[in-house]
Amino acid sequence: MLRFRWMTTLLAFALCADLAGAQTQATWPQKPIRIVVPFAAGGNTDSIARVIAERFTQSLGQAVVVENKVGAGGAIAAEFVAKAPADGYTLMMAAMPVMAVLPVVGKTNFDPLKDFVPISNVGSNPFVMGVHKSVPANTVPEFVAYIRKNPNKFNYASGGSASVSHLSAALFVKRAELDMTHISYKGGAPAVIDLLAGNVQMYFGNFSELYPHLSGGNIRIIGVSSDKRATPLPQVATIAESGFPGFRTVTWNGLMAPAGTPPAVVARLAEAVKDALASEGTHLKFQQMGVDAIGSSPKEFVDTLRADIAIWSDAAKAANLKME
């Protein structure tokens, strides 16, 4: 009899939990939602957030606004969202450098795995490896062979110390066992300018940074850092298939919420992301930004985050960055 009552009580609790989840999903949202962006307006992260906000406004029946909180490389926005009420009304369009790089190169007041619940990885940008025309290499293996024959003679650029372009290049240089000097710039634009001029010989940059300059003939793109080849450059092999299996550095933007957000709300938001990405209009806007739409599940997103934290920890060590 006691066992029967115990099982009945457990079933009752489970039923109540299911009903509560269903009720939460049915009644949410009841007021405007904000998506916090860790960077200034105009960049890829902000643009992606605004596209999603527009779609969410239509599908969720509530106004969805984008709020830019700039500073500390994105840490200010992350800390703000981590401390926000876990009710589904404050979200973050998280960028990979904020969630997977900042915590491994310095001390932050947020934990990307403990303080957030991933909702969906919205889209990603591959990095491409560009070289100056003076480098006699059309492929990654040819580049590696040439640099190895000329140690300490050539430089690689980055958009700043500890930037994703720096860590990507440093990781590649280490794995390829190359002797090259790192030249840090204040952003990707000046790095590209010096690559075009031949003052540096290699640069890992966003596809959108380097692709427009191919027609000028001063640079070549010889490798792609993502898992698959870039659609506009199907002839360019990935670095992974060029003799460096497992090499993968991409930047992504994904929707996250404070830890403790009701699972029913997370599920509804993840479904809303998929619906948004199914729109031809969204795909067109993403293509114009050089973004590959993803729309992952929460489980897939957290797996990506864990893997990238490990990757960028290795990259930070390869770049000899001090871990604090």
GROMACS .gro file of C-alpha atoms in nm:
model
  324
    1MET     CA    1   0.000   0.000   0.000
    2LEU     CA    2   0.280   0.242   0.090
    3ARG     CA    3   0.458   0.163  -0.234
    4PHE     CA    4   0.137   0.229  -0.428
    5ARG     CA    5   0.090   0.566  -0.256
    6TRP     CA    6   0.456   0.656  -0.323
    7MET     CA    7   0.420   0.579  -0.694
    8THR     CA    8   0.092   0.768  -0.708
    9THR     CA    9   0.259   1.072  -0.552
   10LEU     CA   10   0.546   1.059  -0.804
   11LEU     CA   11   0.303   1.037  -1.094
   12ALA     CA   12   0.109   1.331  -0.956
   13PHE     CA   13   0.426   1.541  -0.930
   14ALA     CA   14   0.525   1.448  -1.286
   15LEU     CA   15   0.179   1.537  -1.414
   16CYS     CA   16   0.189   1.872  -1.235
   17ALA     CA   17   0.533   1.946  -1.382
   18ASP     CA   18   0.411   1.864  -1.733
   19LEU     CA   19   0.103   2.080  -1.686
   20ALA     CA   20   0.312   2.367  -1.551
   21GLY     CA   21   0.547   2.344  -1.850
   22ALA     CA   22   0.258   2.337  -2.092
   23GLN     CA   23   0.095   2.632  -1.921
   24THR     CA   24   0.421   2.831  -1.930
   25GLN     CA   25   0.464   2.762  -2.300
   26ALA     CA   26   0.101   2.852  -2.369
   27THR     CA   27   0.103   3.182  -2.178
   28TRP     CA   28   0.452   3.306  -2.265
   29PRO     CA   29   0.521   3.570  -2.389
   30GLN     CA   30   0.293   3.826  -2.230
   31LYS     CA   31   0.515   4.133  -2.269
   32PRO     CA   32   0.795   4.263  -2.497
   33ILE     CA   33   1.120   4.067  -2.525
   34ARG     CA   34   1.466   4.214  -2.557
   35ILE     CA   35   1.769   4.064  -2.726
   36VAL     CA   36   2.093   4.204  -2.584
   37VAL     CA   37   2.382   4.238  -2.831
   38PRO     CA   38   2.738   4.261  -2.693
   39PHE     CA   39   2.866   4.483  -2.975
   40ALA     CA   40   2.779   4.811  -3.140
   41ALA     CA   41   2.511   4.842  -3.405
   42GLY     CA   42   2.607   4.764  -3.762
   43GLY     CA   43   2.818   4.451  -3.722
   44ASN     CA   44   2.723   4.093  -3.806
   45THR     CA   45   2.605   4.006  -3.453
   46ASP     CA   46   2.381   4.312  -3.439
   47SER     CA   47   2.247   4.253  -3.789
   48ILE     CA   48   2.166   3.889  -3.714
   49ALA     CA   49   1.990   3.989  -3.393
   50ARG     CA   50   1.774   4.243  -3.578
   51VAL     CA   51   1.671   3.992  -3.842
   52ILE     CA   52   1.572   3.743  -3.572
   53ALA     CA   53   1.395   4.012  -3.368
   54GLU     CA   54   1.185   4.107  -3.668
   55ARG     CA   55   1.084   3.744  -3.727
   56PHE     CA   56   1.016   3.684  -3.357
   57THR     CA   57   0.789   3.988  -3.342
   58GLN     CA   58   0.577   3.826  -3.612
   59SER     CA   59   0.579   3.471  -3.478
   60LEU     CA   60   0.557   3.532  -3.102
   61GLY     CA   61   0.302   3.811  -3.111
   62GLN     CA   62   0.504   4.047  -2.892
   63ALA     CA   63   0.747   4.327  -2.971
   64VAL     CA   64   1.107   4.205  -2.973
   65VAL     CA   65   1.368   4.479  -2.943
   66VAL     CA   66   1.745   4.476  -2.978
   67GLU     CA   67   1.953   4.645  -2.709
   68ASN     CA   68   2.326   4.705  -2.762
   69LYS     CA   69   2.543   4.684  -2.449
   70VAL     CA   70   2.900   4.751  -2.554
   71GLY     CA   71   3.219   4.715  -2.353
   72ALA     CA   72   3.490   4.484  -2.220
   73GLY     CA   73   3.492   4.277  -2.538
   74GLY     CA   74   3.132   4.173  -2.481
   75ALA     CA   75   3.167   4.085  -2.113
   76ILE     CA   76   2.940   4.369  -1.996
   77ALA     CA   77   2.648   4.235  -2.199
   78ALA     CA   78   2.714   3.877  -2.093
   79GLU     CA   79   2.725   3.968  -1.724
   80PHE     CA   80   2.405   4.171  -1.760
   81VAL     CA   81   2.213   3.885  -1.918
   82ALA     CA   82   2.355   3.627  -1.677
   83LYS     CA   83   2.208   3.827  -1.387
   84ALA     CA   84   1.873   3.902  -1.557
   85PRO     CA   85   1.551   3.728  -1.445
   86ALA     CA   86   1.525   3.379  -1.598
   87ASP     CA   87   1.180   3.439  -1.741
   88GLY     CA   88   1.247   3.440  -2.115
   89TYR     CA   89   1.213   3.816  -2.157
   90THR     CA   90   1.586   3.897  -2.162
   91LEU     CA   91   1.792   3.706  -2.416
   92MET     CA   92   2.140   3.745  -2.559
   93MET     CA   93   2.262   3.716  -2.915
   94ALA     CA   94   2.585   3.559  -2.800
   95ALA     CA   95   2.895   3.574  -3.016
   96MET     CA   96   3.154   3.299  -3.012
   97PRO     CA   97   3.446   3.528  -2.910
   98VAL     CA   98   3.251   3.641  -2.602
   99MET     CA   99   3.144   3.296  -2.487
  100ALA     CA  100   3.436   3.076  -2.594
  101VAL     CA  101   3.741   3.307  -2.613
  102LEU     CA  102   3.708   3.570  -2.338
  103PRO     CA  103   3.669   3.312  -2.057
  104VAL     CA  104   3.987   3.129  -2.161
  105VAL     CA  105   4.215   3.431  -2.214
  106GLY     CA  106   4.118   3.630  -1.905
  107LYS     CA  107   3.905   3.647  -1.593
  108THR     CA  108   3.534   3.708  -1.644
  109ASN     CA  109   3.242   3.744  -1.405
  110PHE     CA  110   3.032   3.495  -1.596
  111ASP     CA  111   3.058   3.126  -1.678
  112PRO     CA  112   2.939   3.049  -2.031
  113LEU     CA  113   2.829   2.698  -1.936
  114LYS     CA  114   2.682   2.757  -1.590
  115ASP     CA  115   2.523   3.101  -1.620
  116PHE     CA  116   2.341   3.052  -1.952
  117VAL     CA  117   2.111   2.808  -2.123
  118PRO     CA  118   2.181   2.779  -2.497
  119ILE     CA  119   1.871   2.809  -2.716
  120SER     CA  120   1.991   2.784  -3.074
  121ASN     CA  121   2.306   2.850  -3.273
  122VAL     CA  122   2.161   3.088  -3.530
  123GLY     CA  123   2.442   3.125  -3.783
  124SER     CA  124   2.815   3.098  -3.837
  125ASN     CA  125   3.090   3.269  -4.034
  126PRO     CA  126   3.389   3.073  -4.162
  127PHE     CA  127   3.738   3.215  -4.159
  128VAL     CA  128   3.950   3.200  -4.468
  129MET     CA  129   4.326   3.198  -4.503
  130GLY     CA  130   4.446   3.473  -4.733
  131VAL     CA  131   4.800   3.509  -4.864
  132HIS     CA  132   4.972   3.783  -5.060
  133LYS     CA  133   5.037   3.722  -5.429
  134SER     CA  134   5.414   3.724  -5.363
  135VAL     CA  135   5.378   3.392  -5.180
  136PRO     CA  136   5.417   3.111  -5.438
  137ALA     CA  137   5.136   2.897  -5.297
  138ASN     CA  138   4.789   2.812  -5.421
  139THR     CA  139   4.712   2.555  -5.152
  140VAL     CA  140   4.775   2.514  -4.781
  141PRO     CA  141   5.034   2.234  -4.830
  142GLU     CA  142   5.225   2.454  -5.077
  143PHE     CA  143   5.217   2.742  -4.829
  144VAL     CA  144   5.345   2.522  -4.547
  145ALA     CA  145   5.628   2.385  -4.760
  146TYR     CA  146   5.735   2.734  -4.868
  147ILE     CA  147   5.733   2.884  -4.519
  148ARG     CA  148   5.923   2.589  -4.378
  149LYS     CA  149   6.198   2.650  -4.634
  150ASN     CA  150   6.213   3.016  -4.528
  151PRO     CA  151   6.188   3.022  -4.146
  152ASN     CA  152   6.155   3.356  -3.965
  153LYS     CA  153   6.125   3.551  -4.290
  154PHE     CA  154   5.753   3.608  -4.308
  155ASN     CA  155   5.474   3.759  -4.099
  156TYR     CA  156   5.109   3.689  -4.034
  157ALA     CA  157   4.858   3.958  -3.945
  158SER     CA  158   4.572   3.967  -3.700
  159GLY     CA  159   4.294   4.207  -3.608
  160GLY     CA  160   4.439   4.239  -3.258
  161SER     CA  161   4.601   4.032  -2.987
  162ALA     CA  162   4.366   3.758  -2.860
  163SER     CA  163   4.125   3.827  -3.147
  164VAL     CA  164   3.976   3.531  -3.330
  165SER     CA  165   4.193   3.605  -3.634
  166HIS     CA  166   4.502   3.600  -3.410
  167LEU     CA  167   4.410   3.277  -3.234
  168SER     CA  168   4.313   3.104  -3.559
  169ALA     CA  169   4.643   3.192  -3.723
  170ALA     CA  170   4.847   3.110  -3.412
  171LEU     CA  171   4.680   2.770  -3.384
  172PHE     CA  172   4.752   2.696  -3.750
  173VAL     CA  173   5.114   2.814  -3.727
  174LYS     CA  174   5.170   2.590  -3.426
  175ARG     CA  175   5.010   2.282  -3.580
  176ALA     CA  176   5.196   2.337  -3.907
  177GLU     CA  177   5.522   2.392  -3.715
  178LEU     CA  178   5.598   2.719  -3.890
  179ASP     CA  179   5.831   3.002  -3.784
  180MET     CA  180   5.641   3.323  -3.854
  181THR     CA  181   5.609   3.656  -3.671
  182HIS     CA  182   5.274   3.784  -3.551
  183ILE     CA  183   5.185   4.144  -3.643
  184SER     CA  184   4.889   4.280  -3.450
  185TYR     CA  185   4.660   4.548  -3.593
  186LYS     CA  186   4.374   4.750  -3.445
  187GLY     CA  187   4.103   4.566  -3.631
  188GLY     CA  188   4.062   4.360  -3.945
  189ALA     CA  189   4.052   4.652  -4.191
  190PRO     CA  190   4.413   4.769  -4.139
  191ALA     CA  191   4.529   4.407  -4.137
  192VAL     CA  192   4.370   4.351  -4.478
  193ILE     CA  193   4.523   4.675  -4.611
  194ASP     CA  194   4.873   4.557  -4.519
  195LEU     CA  195   4.805   4.211  -4.661
  196LEU     CA  196   4.700   4.370  -4.990
  197ALA     CA  197   5.019   4.578  -4.984
  198GLY     CA  198   5.240   4.278  -4.914
  199ASN     CA  199   5.363   4.407  -4.579
  200VAL     CA  200   5.236   4.082  -4.425
  201GLN     CA  201   5.210   3.751  -4.603
  202MET     CA  202   4.914   3.576  -4.439
  203TYR     CA  203   4.592   3.666  -4.261
  204PHE     CA  204   4.301   3.464  -4.123
  205GLY     CA  205   3.994   3.678  -4.173
  206ASN     CA  206   3.619   3.666  -4.214
  207PHE     CA  207   3.508   3.556  -4.559
  208SER     CA  208   3.341   3.894  -4.607
  209GLU     CA  209   3.674   4.072  -4.538
  210LEU     CA  210   3.884   3.895  -4.799
  211TYR     CA  211   3.652   3.768  -5.071
  212PRO     CA  212   3.580   4.112  -5.224
  213HIS     CA  213   3.954   4.165  -5.283
  214LEU     CA  214   4.014   3.852  -5.489
  215SER     CA  215   3.931   4.025  -5.814
  216GLY     CA  216   4.216   4.272  -5.760
  217GLY     CA  217   4.473   3.994  -5.786
  218ASN     CA  218   4.684   4.099  -5.488
  219ILE     CA  219   4.574   3.814  -5.264
  220ARG     CA  220   4.462   3.454  -5.288
  221ILE     CA  221   4.238   3.256  -5.056
  222ILE     CA  222   4.398   2.914  -5.011
  223GLY     CA  223   4.210   2.761  -4.718
  224VAL     CA  224   3.881   2.763  -4.531
  225SER     CA  225   3.871   2.706  -4.155
  226SER     CA  226   3.520   2.559  -4.132
  227ASP     CA  227   3.405   2.198  -4.169
  228LYS     CA  228   3.292   2.251  -4.526
  229ARG     CA  229   3.411   2.448  -4.825
  230ALA     CA  230   3.275   2.796  -4.889
  231THR     CA  231   2.996   2.790  -5.147
  232PRO     CA  232   3.138   3.079  -5.355
  233LEU     CA  233   3.483   2.909  -5.360
  234PRO     CA  234   3.418   2.537  -5.403
  235GLN     CA  235   3.768   2.482  -5.540
  236VAL     CA  236   3.934   2.600  -5.216
  237ALA     CA  237   3.988   2.310  -4.975
  238THR     CA  238   3.927   2.332  -4.604
  239ILE     CA  239   4.234   2.336  -4.383
  240ALA     CA  240   4.115   2.013  -4.223
  241GLU     CA  241   4.126   1.832  -4.557
  242SER     CA  242   4.460   1.993  -4.644
  243GLY     CA  243   4.662   1.787  -4.402
  244PHE     CA  244   4.531   1.917  -4.069
  245PRO     CA  245   4.238   1.696  -3.970
  246GLY     CA  246   4.024   1.839  -3.697
  247PHE     CA  247   4.130   2.197  -3.761
  248ARG     CA  248   3.818   2.410  -3.726
  249THR     CA  249   3.782   2.773  -3.627
  250VAL     CA  250   3.455   2.950  -3.700
  251THR     CA  251   3.271   3.230  -3.534
  252TRP     CA  252   2.902   3.195  -3.461
  253ASN     CA  253   2.614   3.392  -3.319
  254GLY     CA  254   2.356   3.212  -3.111
  255LEU     CA  255   2.061   3.289  -2.889
  256MET     CA  256   2.107   3.230  -2.515
  257ALA     CA  257   1.902   3.294  -2.200
  258PRO     CA  258   1.989   3.318  -1.830
  259ALA     CA  259   2.032   2.983  -1.656
  260GLY     CA  260   1.706   2.864  -1.507
  261THR     CA  261   1.485   2.982  -1.791
  262PRO     CA  262   1.187   2.741  -1.813
  263PRO     CA  263   1.255   2.454  -2.057
  264ALA     CA  264   0.917   2.514  -2.223
  265VAL     CA  265   1.020   2.872  -2.307
  266VAL     CA  266   1.360   2.757  -2.434
  267ALA     CA  267   1.190   2.499  -2.655
  268ARG     CA  268   0.951   2.755  -2.798
  269LEU     CA  269   1.234   2.999  -2.871
  270ALA     CA  270   1.439   2.727  -3.041
  271GLU     CA  271   1.141   2.643  -3.259
  272ALA     CA  272   1.094   3.014  -3.336
  273VAL     CA  273   1.456   3.033  -3.454
  274LYS     CA  274   1.401   2.739  -3.690
  275ASP     CA  275   1.086   2.902  -3.826
  276ALA     CA  276   1.273   3.228  -3.880
  277LEU     CA  277   1.556   3.056  -4.065
  278ALA     CA  278   1.310   2.872  -4.288
  279SER     CA  279   1.217   3.205  -4.446
  280GLU     CA  280   1.370   3.280  -4.786
  281GLY     CA  281   1.398   3.643  -4.681
  282THR     CA  282   1.609   3.549  -4.381
  283HIS     CA  283   1.835   3.328  -4.593
  284LEU     CA  284   1.884   3.610  -4.842
  285LYS     CA  285   1.979   3.857  -4.569
  286PHE     CA  286   2.219   3.605  -4.416
  287GLN     CA  287   2.384   3.538  -4.753
  288GLN     CA  288   2.440   3.910  -4.798
  289MET     CA  289   2.620   3.912  -4.461
  290GLY     CA  290   2.824   3.600  -4.544
  291VAL     CA  291   2.646   3.404  -4.270
  292ASP     CA  292   2.554   3.034  -4.289
  293ALA     CA  293   2.219   2.970  -4.123
  294ILE     CA  294   2.221   2.688  -3.863
  295GLY     CA  295   1.920   2.679  -3.630
  296SER     CA  296   2.055   2.407  -3.399
  297SER     CA  297   1.878   2.247  -3.106
  298PRO     CA  298   1.973   2.355  -2.751
  299LYS     CA  299   2.164   2.026  -2.705
  300GLU     CA  300   2.358   2.074  -3.029
  301PHE     CA  301   2.437   2.431  -2.931
  302VAL     CA  302   2.580   2.342  -2.590
  303ASP     CA  303   2.792   2.069  -2.753
  304THR     CA  304   2.931   2.330  -2.994
  305LEU     CA  305   3.005   2.567  -2.707
  306ARG     CA  306   3.193   2.299  -2.510
  307ALA     CA  307   3.396   2.200  -2.815
  308ASP     CA  308   3.485   2.559  -2.900
  309ILE     CA  309   3.598   2.640  -2.546
  310ALA     CA  310   3.844   2.351  -2.576
  311ILE     CA  311   3.959   2.466  -2.921
  312TRP     CA  312   4.019   2.824  -2.815
  313SER     CA  313   4.198   2.716  -2.499
  314ASP     CA  314   4.446   2.536  -2.723
  315ALA     CA  315   4.467   2.840  -2.952
  316ALA     CA  316   4.534   3.073  -2.660
  317LYS     CA  317   4.819   2.849  -2.548
  318ALA     CA  318   4.954   2.838  -2.903
  319ALA     CA  319   4.953   3.220  -2.909
  320ASN     CA  320   5.133   3.230  -2.571
  321LEU     CA  321   4.853   3.435  -2.418
  322LYS     CA  322   4.858   3.459  -2.041
  323MET     CA  323   4.574   3.265  -1.881
  324GLU     CA  324   4.441   3.448  -1.577
   0.00000   0.00000   0.00000
